[in-house]
Short mmCIF file of C-alpha atoms in Angstrom, two decimals:
data_model
loop_
_atom_site.label_atom_id
_atom_site.label_comp_id
_atom_site.label_asym_id
_atom_site.label_seq_id
_atom_site.Cartn_x
_atom_site.Cartn_y
_atom_site.Cartn_z
CA UNK A 16 42.05 19.07 302.40
CA UNK A 17 43.48 22.53 303.11
CA UNK A 18 46.29 24.18 301.16
CA UNK A 19 48.51 23.76 304.18
CA UNK A 20 48.09 19.99 303.96
CA UNK A 21 50.02 19.87 300.68
CA UNK A 22 53.81 19.44 300.64
CA UNK A 23 55.61 22.77 300.59
CA UNK A 24 58.66 23.80 298.57
CA UNK A 25 61.95 24.03 300.51
CA UNK A 26 62.44 27.44 302.10
CA UNK A 27 65.20 29.82 301.07
CA UNK A 28 66.85 29.61 304.50
CA UNK A 29 66.78 25.81 304.51
CA UNK A 30 68.33 25.77 301.04
CA UNK A 31 71.07 28.22 302.01
CA UNK A 32 71.94 25.90 304.90
CA UNK A 33 72.23 22.87 302.61
CA UNK A 34 75.27 22.87 300.28
CA UNK A 35 73.70 20.18 298.09
CA UNK A 36 70.46 22.07 297.58
CA UNK A 37 72.27 25.36 297.13
CA UNK A 38 74.47 23.87 294.41
CA UNK A 39 71.34 22.72 292.59
CA UNK A 40 69.85 26.21 292.78
CA UNK A 41 73.06 27.90 291.63
CA UNK A 42 73.61 25.57 288.67
CA UNK A 43 69.94 25.81 287.71
CA UNK A 44 70.12 29.60 287.71
CA UNK A 45 73.31 29.55 285.64
CA UNK A 46 71.92 27.20 282.97
CA UNK A 47 68.71 29.24 282.73
CA UNK A 48 70.70 32.48 282.44
CA UNK A 49 72.66 31.06 279.51
CA UNK A 50 69.45 29.95 277.82
CA UNK A 51 67.77 33.32 278.42
CA UNK A 52 70.35 35.26 276.43
CA UNK A 53 69.52 34.09 272.89
CA UNK A 54 65.81 33.93 273.70
CA UNK A 55 65.78 37.53 274.93
CA UNK A 56 67.73 38.66 271.88
CA UNK A 57 65.35 36.82 269.54
CA UNK A 58 62.25 38.23 271.24
CA UNK A 59 63.68 41.73 270.95
CA UNK A 60 63.86 41.25 267.20
CA UNK A 61 60.22 40.07 267.16
CA UNK A 62 59.10 43.11 269.16
CA UNK A 63 61.12 45.48 266.99
CA UNK A 64 63.27 46.91 269.80
CA UNK A 65 66.98 47.08 270.54
CA UNK A 66 68.40 43.66 271.61
CA UNK A 67 69.57 45.21 274.87
CA UNK A 68 65.93 45.94 275.76
CA UNK A 69 65.15 42.22 275.73
CA UNK A 70 68.17 41.39 277.88
CA UNK A 71 67.34 44.06 280.45
CA UNK A 72 63.74 42.84 280.49
CA UNK A 73 64.89 39.29 281.22
CA UNK A 74 67.06 40.57 284.08
CA UNK A 75 64.47 42.84 285.71
CA UNK A 76 61.59 40.36 285.30
CA UNK A 77 63.55 37.44 286.78
CA UNK A 78 64.91 39.39 289.74
CA UNK A 79 61.58 41.12 290.48
CA UNK A 80 59.46 37.98 290.30
CA UNK A 81 61.89 36.17 292.61
CA UNK A 82 60.65 38.47 295.38
CA UNK A 83 57.11 39.26 294.23
CA UNK A 84 55.86 36.04 292.63
CA UNK A 85 53.74 33.32 294.15
CA UNK A 86 55.43 30.32 292.52
CA UNK A 87 59.00 29.59 293.70
CA UNK A 88 61.51 28.42 291.06
CA UNK A 89 59.40 29.74 288.17
CA UNK A 90 61.27 31.84 285.59
CA UNK A 91 59.80 35.04 284.17
CA UNK A 92 61.45 37.10 281.44
CA UNK A 93 60.82 38.62 278.03
CA UNK A 94 58.68 36.19 276.03
CA UNK A 95 57.59 35.62 272.46
CA UNK A 96 53.89 35.84 273.33
CA UNK A 97 54.30 39.33 274.79
CA UNK A 98 56.63 40.38 271.96
CA UNK A 99 54.01 39.44 269.36
CA UNK A 100 51.35 41.47 271.17
CA UNK A 101 53.48 44.58 271.61
CA UNK A 102 55.21 44.61 268.18
CA UNK A 103 52.50 46.55 266.27
CA UNK A 104 52.53 49.32 268.90
CA UNK A 105 56.31 49.69 268.63
CA UNK A 106 56.08 49.87 264.85
CA UNK A 107 53.27 52.44 264.76
CA UNK A 108 54.01 54.68 267.75
CA UNK A 109 57.57 54.04 268.90
CA UNK A 110 59.36 52.89 272.01
CA UNK A 111 57.94 55.30 274.59
CA UNK A 112 54.36 54.28 273.86
CA UNK A 113 55.24 50.61 274.21
CA UNK A 114 56.96 51.28 277.56
CA UNK A 115 53.80 53.06 278.74
CA UNK A 116 51.77 50.04 277.58
CA UNK A 117 54.03 47.69 279.55
CA UNK A 118 53.50 49.72 282.73
CA UNK A 119 49.73 49.85 282.16
CA UNK A 120 49.68 46.08 281.52
CA UNK A 121 51.35 45.59 284.90
CA UNK A 122 48.71 47.73 286.59
CA UNK A 123 45.94 45.70 284.90
CA UNK A 124 47.53 42.44 286.05
CA UNK A 125 47.62 43.69 289.63
CA UNK A 126 43.92 44.60 289.38
CA UNK A 127 43.18 41.13 287.97
CA UNK A 128 45.03 39.61 290.91
CA UNK A 129 43.19 41.72 293.49
CA UNK A 130 39.84 40.87 291.87
CA UNK A 131 40.61 37.16 292.07
CA UNK A 132 40.76 36.49 288.32
CA UNK A 133 43.51 33.95 288.99
CA UNK A 134 40.96 31.70 290.65
CA UNK A 135 39.27 31.19 287.26
CA UNK A 136 42.18 28.91 286.39
CA UNK A 137 40.31 26.03 288.04
CA UNK A 138 37.84 26.12 285.15
CA UNK A 139 40.56 25.12 282.68
CA UNK A 140 40.24 21.34 282.11
CA UNK A 141 43.21 18.99 282.26
CA UNK A 142 42.90 18.25 278.54
CA UNK A 143 43.39 21.97 277.81
CA UNK A 144 46.41 22.02 280.13
CA UNK A 145 47.91 19.07 278.24
CA UNK A 146 47.19 20.80 274.93
CA UNK A 147 48.79 23.99 276.24
CA UNK A 148 51.96 22.15 277.26
CA UNK A 149 52.19 20.14 274.05
CA UNK A 150 51.43 23.12 271.83
CA UNK A 151 54.01 25.28 273.55
CA UNK A 152 56.59 22.50 273.32
CA UNK A 153 56.00 22.36 269.57
CA UNK A 154 56.28 26.16 269.27
CA UNK A 155 59.57 26.19 271.17
CA UNK A 156 60.88 23.43 268.90
CA UNK A 157 59.75 25.25 265.74
CA UNK A 158 61.45 28.41 266.99
CA UNK A 159 64.78 26.56 266.88
CA UNK A 160 64.49 25.57 263.21
CA UNK A 161 65.67 28.92 261.78
CA UNK A 162 68.97 28.31 263.59
CA UNK A 163 69.42 25.13 261.53
CA UNK A 164 68.61 26.50 258.09
CA UNK A 165 71.22 28.02 255.75
CA UNK A 166 74.02 27.50 258.25
CA UNK A 167 77.51 25.96 257.86
CA UNK A 168 77.46 22.17 257.73
CA UNK A 169 79.54 21.96 260.90
CA UNK A 170 76.51 23.14 262.86
CA UNK A 171 74.89 19.73 262.41
CA UNK A 172 77.65 17.54 263.91
CA UNK A 173 77.96 20.07 266.75
CA UNK A 174 74.21 19.84 267.32
CA UNK A 175 74.42 16.04 267.32
CA UNK A 176 77.23 16.14 269.90
CA UNK A 177 75.23 18.49 272.11
CA UNK A 178 72.13 16.29 271.85
CA UNK A 179 74.14 13.24 272.87
CA UNK A 180 75.37 15.13 275.93
CA UNK A 181 72.02 16.55 277.07
CA UNK A 182 70.14 13.28 276.56
CA UNK A 183 72.91 10.87 277.52
CA UNK A 184 74.73 12.49 280.44
CA UNK A 185 71.74 12.34 282.87
CA UNK A 186 71.82 8.54 282.53
CA UNK A 187 75.38 8.57 283.88
CA UNK A 188 75.26 11.38 286.42
CA UNK A 189 73.06 14.27 287.52
CA UNK A 190 75.72 15.98 289.61
CA UNK A 191 76.11 18.68 286.93
CA UNK A 192 73.24 19.76 284.67
CA UNK A 193 73.71 18.24 281.23
CA UNK A 194 72.73 21.48 279.41
CA UNK A 195 75.57 23.34 281.14
CA UNK A 196 78.04 20.63 280.13
CA UNK A 197 76.83 20.80 276.52
CA UNK A 198 77.27 24.57 276.42
CA UNK A 199 80.78 24.44 277.89
CA UNK A 200 81.93 21.54 275.68
CA UNK A 201 80.66 23.05 272.43
CA UNK A 202 82.07 26.48 273.25
CA UNK A 203 85.45 24.93 274.01
CA UNK A 204 85.43 22.82 270.84
CA UNK A 205 84.56 25.72 268.54
CA UNK A 206 87.05 28.05 270.22
CA UNK A 207 89.99 25.62 270.27
CA UNK A 208 89.35 24.35 266.75
CA UNK A 209 88.59 27.84 265.41
CA UNK A 210 85.32 26.59 263.93
CA UNK A 211 83.19 29.31 262.34
CA UNK A 212 79.53 28.74 263.20
CA UNK A 213 76.69 31.05 264.32
CA UNK A 214 77.13 32.20 267.92
CA UNK A 215 75.17 34.15 270.52
CA UNK A 216 77.16 37.24 269.54
CA UNK A 217 75.65 37.08 266.06
CA UNK A 218 72.21 37.73 267.55
CA UNK A 219 72.99 41.30 268.51
CA UNK A 220 75.11 43.59 270.64
CA UNK A 221 75.33 42.75 274.32
CA UNK A 222 74.93 45.60 276.86
CA UNK A 223 77.96 47.06 278.60
CA UNK A 224 76.21 49.00 281.38
CA UNK A 225 73.36 48.69 283.87
CA UNK A 226 69.84 49.71 282.84
CA UNK A 227 68.66 53.11 284.07
CA UNK A 228 65.29 54.40 285.18
CA UNK A 229 63.14 55.72 282.35
CA UNK A 230 59.79 57.47 282.44
CA UNK A 231 57.92 57.14 279.11
CA UNK A 232 57.84 60.44 277.23
CA UNK A 233 54.18 60.38 276.20
CA UNK A 234 51.41 62.94 276.76
CA UNK A 235 49.18 62.01 279.70
CA UNK A 236 45.93 62.31 277.73
CA UNK A 237 42.91 60.17 276.87
CA UNK A 238 44.27 59.84 273.33
CA UNK A 239 47.41 58.19 274.69
CA UNK A 240 45.32 55.89 276.85
CA UNK A 241 43.14 54.92 273.87
CA UNK A 242 46.29 54.00 271.93
CA UNK A 243 48.04 51.91 274.58
CA UNK A 244 45.05 50.42 276.44
CA UNK A 245 44.16 47.68 273.86
CA UNK A 246 47.77 46.53 273.68
CA UNK A 247 48.18 46.69 277.47
CA UNK A 248 45.01 44.66 278.04
CA UNK A 249 46.08 42.02 275.49
CA UNK A 250 49.55 41.85 277.01
CA UNK A 251 48.11 41.56 280.53
CA UNK A 252 45.76 38.73 279.55
CA UNK A 253 48.30 36.75 277.51
CA UNK A 254 51.05 37.20 280.09
CA UNK A 255 48.82 36.30 283.01
CA UNK A 256 47.39 33.28 281.27
CA UNK A 257 50.81 31.91 280.35
CA UNK A 258 52.14 32.62 283.85
CA UNK A 259 49.26 30.98 285.71
CA UNK A 260 49.24 27.96 283.41
CA UNK A 261 52.99 27.58 283.91
CA UNK A 262 52.58 27.94 287.68
CA UNK A 263 49.94 25.23 287.69
CA UNK A 264 52.23 22.98 285.64
CA UNK A 265 55.10 23.53 288.10
CA UNK A 266 52.73 22.74 290.97
CA UNK A 267 52.03 19.39 289.34
CA UNK A 268 55.69 18.66 288.57
CA UNK A 269 56.89 19.50 292.09
CA UNK A 270 53.78 18.22 293.93
CA UNK A 271 53.55 21.51 295.83
CA UNK A 272 51.05 24.36 295.84
CA UNK A 273 51.55 28.06 295.15
CA UNK A 274 49.53 31.26 295.42
CA UNK A 275 48.07 32.09 292.02
CA UNK A 276 46.69 35.40 293.33
CA UNK A 277 50.14 36.46 294.52
CA UNK A 278 51.59 35.30 291.20
CA UNK A 279 49.14 37.52 289.29
CA UNK A 280 49.97 40.53 291.47
CA UNK A 281 53.68 39.70 291.29
CA UNK A 282 53.65 39.52 287.50
CA UNK A 283 52.01 42.93 287.42
CA UNK A 284 54.59 44.39 289.78
CA UNK A 285 57.45 42.88 287.77
CA UNK A 286 56.08 44.35 284.53
CA UNK A 287 55.75 47.80 286.11
CA UNK A 288 59.35 47.65 287.35
CA UNK A 289 60.53 46.39 283.97
CA UNK A 290 58.65 49.18 282.19
CA UNK A 291 60.28 51.89 284.28
CA UNK A 292 63.67 50.42 283.38
CA UNK A 293 62.82 50.65 279.69
CA UNK A 294 62.11 46.94 279.27
CA UNK A 295 59.60 45.21 277.02
CA UNK A 296 57.87 43.36 279.85
CA UNK A 297 57.19 39.65 279.87
CA UNK A 298 55.72 36.75 281.77
CA UNK A 299 56.57 33.22 282.89
CA UNK A 300 58.57 31.14 280.43
CA UNK A 301 57.56 27.51 280.36
CA UNK A 302 60.71 26.35 278.56
CA UNK A 303 63.17 27.96 280.95
CA UNK A 304 60.96 27.10 283.93
CA UNK A 305 60.96 23.43 282.98
CA UNK A 306 64.72 23.65 282.47
CA UNK A 307 65.07 25.06 285.99
CA UNK A 308 62.56 22.78 287.74
CA UNK A 309 62.56 19.54 285.77
CA UNK A 310 66.09 19.42 284.38
CA UNK A 311 68.15 21.20 287.05
CA UNK A 312 65.90 20.23 289.96
CA UNK A 313 65.64 23.75 291.46
CA UNK A 314 62.79 24.43 293.89
CA UNK A 315 63.24 27.88 295.45
CA UNK A 316 63.35 31.58 294.63
CA UNK A 317 67.14 31.45 294.79
CA UNK A 318 67.38 29.92 291.32
CA UNK A 319 64.96 32.50 289.92
CA UNK A 320 66.93 35.40 291.38
CA UNK A 321 70.26 33.92 290.27
CA UNK A 322 68.96 33.41 286.73
CA UNK A 323 68.52 37.17 286.44
CA UNK A 324 71.68 38.01 288.35
CA UNK A 325 73.82 35.58 286.34
CA UNK A 326 72.30 36.89 283.11
CA UNK A 327 73.35 40.45 283.90
CA UNK A 328 76.78 39.35 285.12
CA UNK A 329 77.35 37.22 282.05
CA UNK A 330 76.48 39.92 279.54
CA UNK A 331 78.31 42.70 281.44
CA UNK A 332 81.41 40.94 282.75
CA UNK A 333 81.80 38.00 280.39
CA UNK A 334 80.12 39.40 277.33
CA UNK A 335 82.95 38.39 274.99
CA UNK A 336 82.89 34.82 276.30
CA UNK A 337 79.11 34.56 276.18
CA UNK A 338 79.15 35.84 272.61
CA UNK A 339 81.28 32.80 271.67
CA UNK A 340 78.64 30.22 272.70
CA UNK A 341 77.54 28.36 269.56
CA UNK A 342 73.84 28.59 268.84
CA UNK A 343 73.93 24.84 268.17
CA UNK A 344 74.49 24.25 271.89
CA UNK A 345 71.50 26.36 272.88
CA UNK A 346 69.34 24.79 270.19
CA UNK A 347 70.18 21.36 271.62
CA UNK A 348 69.29 22.55 275.12
CA UNK A 349 65.93 23.89 273.93
CA UNK A 350 65.18 20.65 272.04
CA UNK A 351 65.91 18.78 275.26
CA UNK A 352 63.53 21.09 277.10
CA UNK A 353 60.85 20.48 274.46
CA UNK A 354 61.21 16.73 274.84
CA UNK A 355 61.08 16.98 278.64
CA UNK A 356 58.06 19.31 278.58
CA UNK A 357 55.94 17.50 275.99
CA UNK A 358 53.42 15.08 277.53
CA UNK A 359 54.32 11.96 275.56
CA UNK A 360 51.91 9.89 277.61
CA UNK A 361 49.02 11.91 276.18
CA UNK A 362 49.67 10.64 272.64
CA UNK A 363 50.57 7.05 273.48
CA UNK A 364 48.29 4.57 271.64
CA UNK A 365 47.27 2.96 274.92
CA UNK A 366 46.23 6.36 276.30
CA UNK A 367 44.32 7.32 273.19
CA UNK A 368 42.41 4.03 273.26
CA UNK A 369 41.32 4.55 276.86
CA UNK A 370 40.73 8.30 276.75
CA UNK A 371 37.23 9.56 275.86
CA UNK A 372 37.19 10.95 272.32
CA UNK A 373 35.92 14.28 273.63
CA UNK A 374 39.00 14.68 275.85
CA UNK A 375 41.31 13.91 272.94
CA UNK A 376 39.40 16.38 270.74
CA UNK A 377 39.88 19.14 273.31
CA UNK A 378 43.60 18.43 273.59
CA UNK A 379 44.11 18.31 269.82
CA UNK A 380 42.10 21.48 269.19
CA UNK A 381 44.14 23.35 271.82
CA UNK A 382 47.43 22.19 270.30
CA UNK A 383 46.27 23.03 266.77
CA UNK A 384 45.20 26.57 267.68
CA UNK A 385 48.32 27.29 269.73
CA UNK A 386 50.59 26.15 266.90
CA UNK A 387 48.53 27.75 264.11
CA UNK A 388 48.20 31.16 265.77
CA UNK A 389 51.37 31.18 267.88
CA UNK A 390 49.06 32.60 270.53
CA UNK A 391 48.60 30.72 273.77
CA UNK A 392 45.55 32.74 274.78
CA UNK A 393 43.63 31.84 271.62
CA UNK A 394 44.52 28.16 271.90
CA UNK A 395 43.51 27.92 275.54
CA UNK A 396 40.31 29.96 275.04
CA UNK A 397 39.19 27.77 272.15
CA UNK A 398 40.17 24.64 274.07
CA UNK A 399 38.05 25.68 277.05
CA UNK A 400 35.14 26.53 274.73
CA UNK A 401 35.36 23.15 272.99
CA UNK A 402 35.56 21.41 276.38
CA UNK A 403 32.45 23.26 277.58
CA UNK A 404 30.45 22.40 274.46
CA UNK A 405 31.45 18.73 274.52
CA UNK A 406 30.80 18.49 278.26
CA UNK A 407 27.35 20.03 277.89
CA UNK A 408 26.58 17.72 274.98
CA UNK A 409 27.73 14.66 276.93
CA UNK A 410 25.88 15.55 280.13
CA UNK A 411 22.72 16.37 278.20
CA UNK A 412 22.43 12.72 277.17
CA UNK A 413 22.72 11.49 280.76
CA UNK A 414 19.17 12.56 281.64
CA UNK A 415 16.59 9.74 281.50
CA UNK A 416 12.83 9.91 281.94
CA UNK A 417 10.96 6.73 282.99
CA UNK A 418 7.14 6.59 282.76
CA UNK A 419 4.89 4.28 284.75
CA UNK A 420 1.10 4.01 285.25
CA UNK A 421 -0.72 3.39 288.50
CA UNK A 422 -2.47 -0.01 288.77
CA UNK A 423 -5.86 1.63 288.39
CA UNK A 424 -4.63 3.83 285.51
CA UNK A 425 -5.62 7.00 287.36
CA UNK A 426 -2.15 8.53 287.50
CA UNK A 427 1.06 8.55 285.51
CA UNK A 428 4.43 8.94 287.21
CA UNK A 429 7.56 10.21 285.47
CA UNK A 430 10.92 9.68 287.21
CA UNK A 431 13.56 12.14 285.98
CA UNK A 432 17.16 11.03 286.54
CA UNK A 433 20.09 13.35 285.78
CA UNK A 434 21.38 16.92 285.97
CA UNK A 435 19.05 19.46 284.37
CA UNK A 436 20.44 22.59 282.76
CA UNK A 437 19.98 24.42 279.46
CA UNK A 438 21.37 21.59 277.30
CA UNK A 439 19.57 18.69 278.94
CA UNK A 440 16.28 20.36 279.89
CA UNK A 441 15.44 21.29 276.30
CA UNK A 442 14.87 17.61 275.50
CA UNK A 443 12.89 17.07 278.71
CA UNK A 444 9.82 18.78 277.26
CA UNK A 445 9.46 16.11 274.56
CA UNK A 446 9.59 13.13 276.97
CA UNK A 447 5.97 13.39 278.20
CA UNK A 448 2.76 11.84 276.77
CA UNK A 449 0.58 14.91 277.17
CA UNK A 450 -2.54 13.70 275.36
CA UNK A 451 -2.39 10.03 276.40
CA UNK A 452 -1.75 10.54 280.12
CA UNK A 453 -4.53 10.31 282.74
CA UNK A 454 -5.86 13.35 284.64
CA UNK A 455 -3.13 13.22 287.30
CA UNK A 456 0.56 13.35 286.47
CA UNK A 457 3.40 13.11 289.00
CA UNK A 458 6.93 14.22 288.04
CA UNK A 459 9.42 12.72 290.50
CA UNK A 460 12.62 14.86 290.59
CA UNK A 461 14.29 13.14 293.55
CA UNK A 462 17.08 11.79 291.30
CA UNK A 463 17.79 15.10 289.55
CA UNK A 464 18.93 18.66 290.25
CA UNK A 465 17.83 21.98 288.72
CA UNK A 466 20.79 24.13 287.75
CA UNK A 467 19.47 27.11 285.79
CA UNK A 468 16.49 29.21 284.71
CA UNK A 469 16.16 27.27 281.45
CA UNK A 470 15.15 24.19 283.44
CA UNK A 471 12.54 26.14 285.45
CA UNK A 472 11.13 27.50 282.20
CA UNK A 473 10.92 23.94 280.82
CA UNK A 474 9.00 22.73 283.89
CA UNK A 475 6.61 25.68 283.49
CA UNK A 476 6.09 24.73 279.84
CA UNK A 477 5.36 21.11 280.82
CA UNK A 478 2.79 22.07 283.48
CA UNK A 479 1.20 24.64 281.13
CA UNK A 480 0.81 22.10 278.34
CA UNK A 481 -0.80 19.57 280.69
CA UNK A 482 -3.11 22.35 281.91
CA UNK A 483 -4.25 22.98 278.33
CA UNK A 484 -5.22 19.31 278.23
CA UNK A 485 -7.20 19.77 281.46
CA UNK A 486 -4.73 17.74 283.55
CA UNK A 487 -2.86 18.49 286.78
CA UNK A 488 0.85 18.06 287.39
CA UNK A 489 2.52 17.50 290.74
CA UNK A 490 6.28 17.97 290.87
CA UNK A 491 7.82 16.11 293.82
CA UNK A 492 11.23 15.17 295.23
CA UNK A 493 13.04 18.45 294.57
CA UNK A 494 16.07 18.97 296.80
CA UNK A 495 16.27 22.13 298.87
CA UNK A 496 18.36 24.17 296.42
CA UNK A 497 16.20 23.19 293.45
CA UNK A 498 13.00 23.91 295.41
CA UNK A 499 14.21 27.41 296.33
CA UNK A 500 15.16 28.18 292.73
CA UNK A 501 11.81 26.98 291.43
CA UNK A 502 9.91 28.93 294.10
CA UNK A 503 11.79 32.08 293.08
CA UNK A 504 11.53 31.71 289.30
CA UNK A 505 8.45 29.59 288.53
CA UNK A 506 5.84 31.42 286.47
CA UNK A 507 8.19 34.27 285.64
CA UNK A 508 8.85 33.44 281.99
CA UNK A 509 5.63 34.51 280.34
CA UNK A 510 4.06 32.45 277.59
#
């Protein structure tokens, strides 16, 4: 099946011509914009930069990726993963060095995209994807807990009211996104009743002007490159990994396909643009993306662009009103996103009973590492490594060797069944009766395949050991690819 055979997302022009679809895109962008504000402010604090830097980053990333990205409806902005990577550089060398690192990270991401690194995503197993989603859902939930500790008691009934709205309203109507209703209702209640609770305004000052172009004031020397390169590479890898994983998740949710190579290049371009506007860079945000795609039902670049545009308009034109939004409303929205994002089916008892233990182990290890380190890259890397080890161990036990003797006892035939590679071929050497076999031995490989040099070396060792016993070995049934590999490598491994 070709990529063109898959269903495609609605086009921008088709959406603009449909009032119903356009309303969905507009409301989705508005809800995401409201949710981006406290997140961007919080991530600015993590990175150690002015809160306005995070807000400008969210604006420039969202607007840029709407045009450059490969996955429609996906939201990119300042993120916690990138903030954690860049924070030490800000602390040690200041803001200009971190801006230079953001620009360099964007260049690296473009190079990764051109080199086709995005295609490596197909090597990430489904169990790692599930672990990634579940781990990130837990992290997003945990990030909300500080907003519920040491706060006025009225925060809790307001949170309960917001949760009732976001979880209950969709059962009655989906005409208006429930998160938007929760935000409006709680803001109105706290304003009319003069209730004093933490608000968005308490997170930091909102900007009152547009961002301007900024070229980092750093010396263009190898010393500067040696300082920023490690941070830029880490930021590029973490940002690209989170973006591509999120894009793949959105593909699954929407049953459409997107260009991961374009997404990689687009993320790099968006980070370069953000850097030159003095932003902290970023990547795709799974929480806001799920809010846009799964909750609001958006499907095009319109919602992505409007998320950035609404964000800037809200903080510039309606800054005083936005500052009044209770944090309890946004916490409820993010809890709703966590619940919608988490793969509850993956932990259902019926699923766990049917699922191979190795698959569950991979998922659990990915979740554990993501939550323990707050680093998606580490969790996914370890998850892939565990999946590889368990897969190799499982496949290694699928190889069987069956021995039979000719009626006259003059020859022994071994039938090898299974895939032979470094893990399975090591045991192959011990499956033969070297001393007890007759003078002629036939190894039938018609039900197997040779995958690597380790297997060729094992076959050489088997024939060499039979030769020391004065016996001959005939290897038959190799398929064309295996025969070519053996012809090229046989006898090339020394003693």
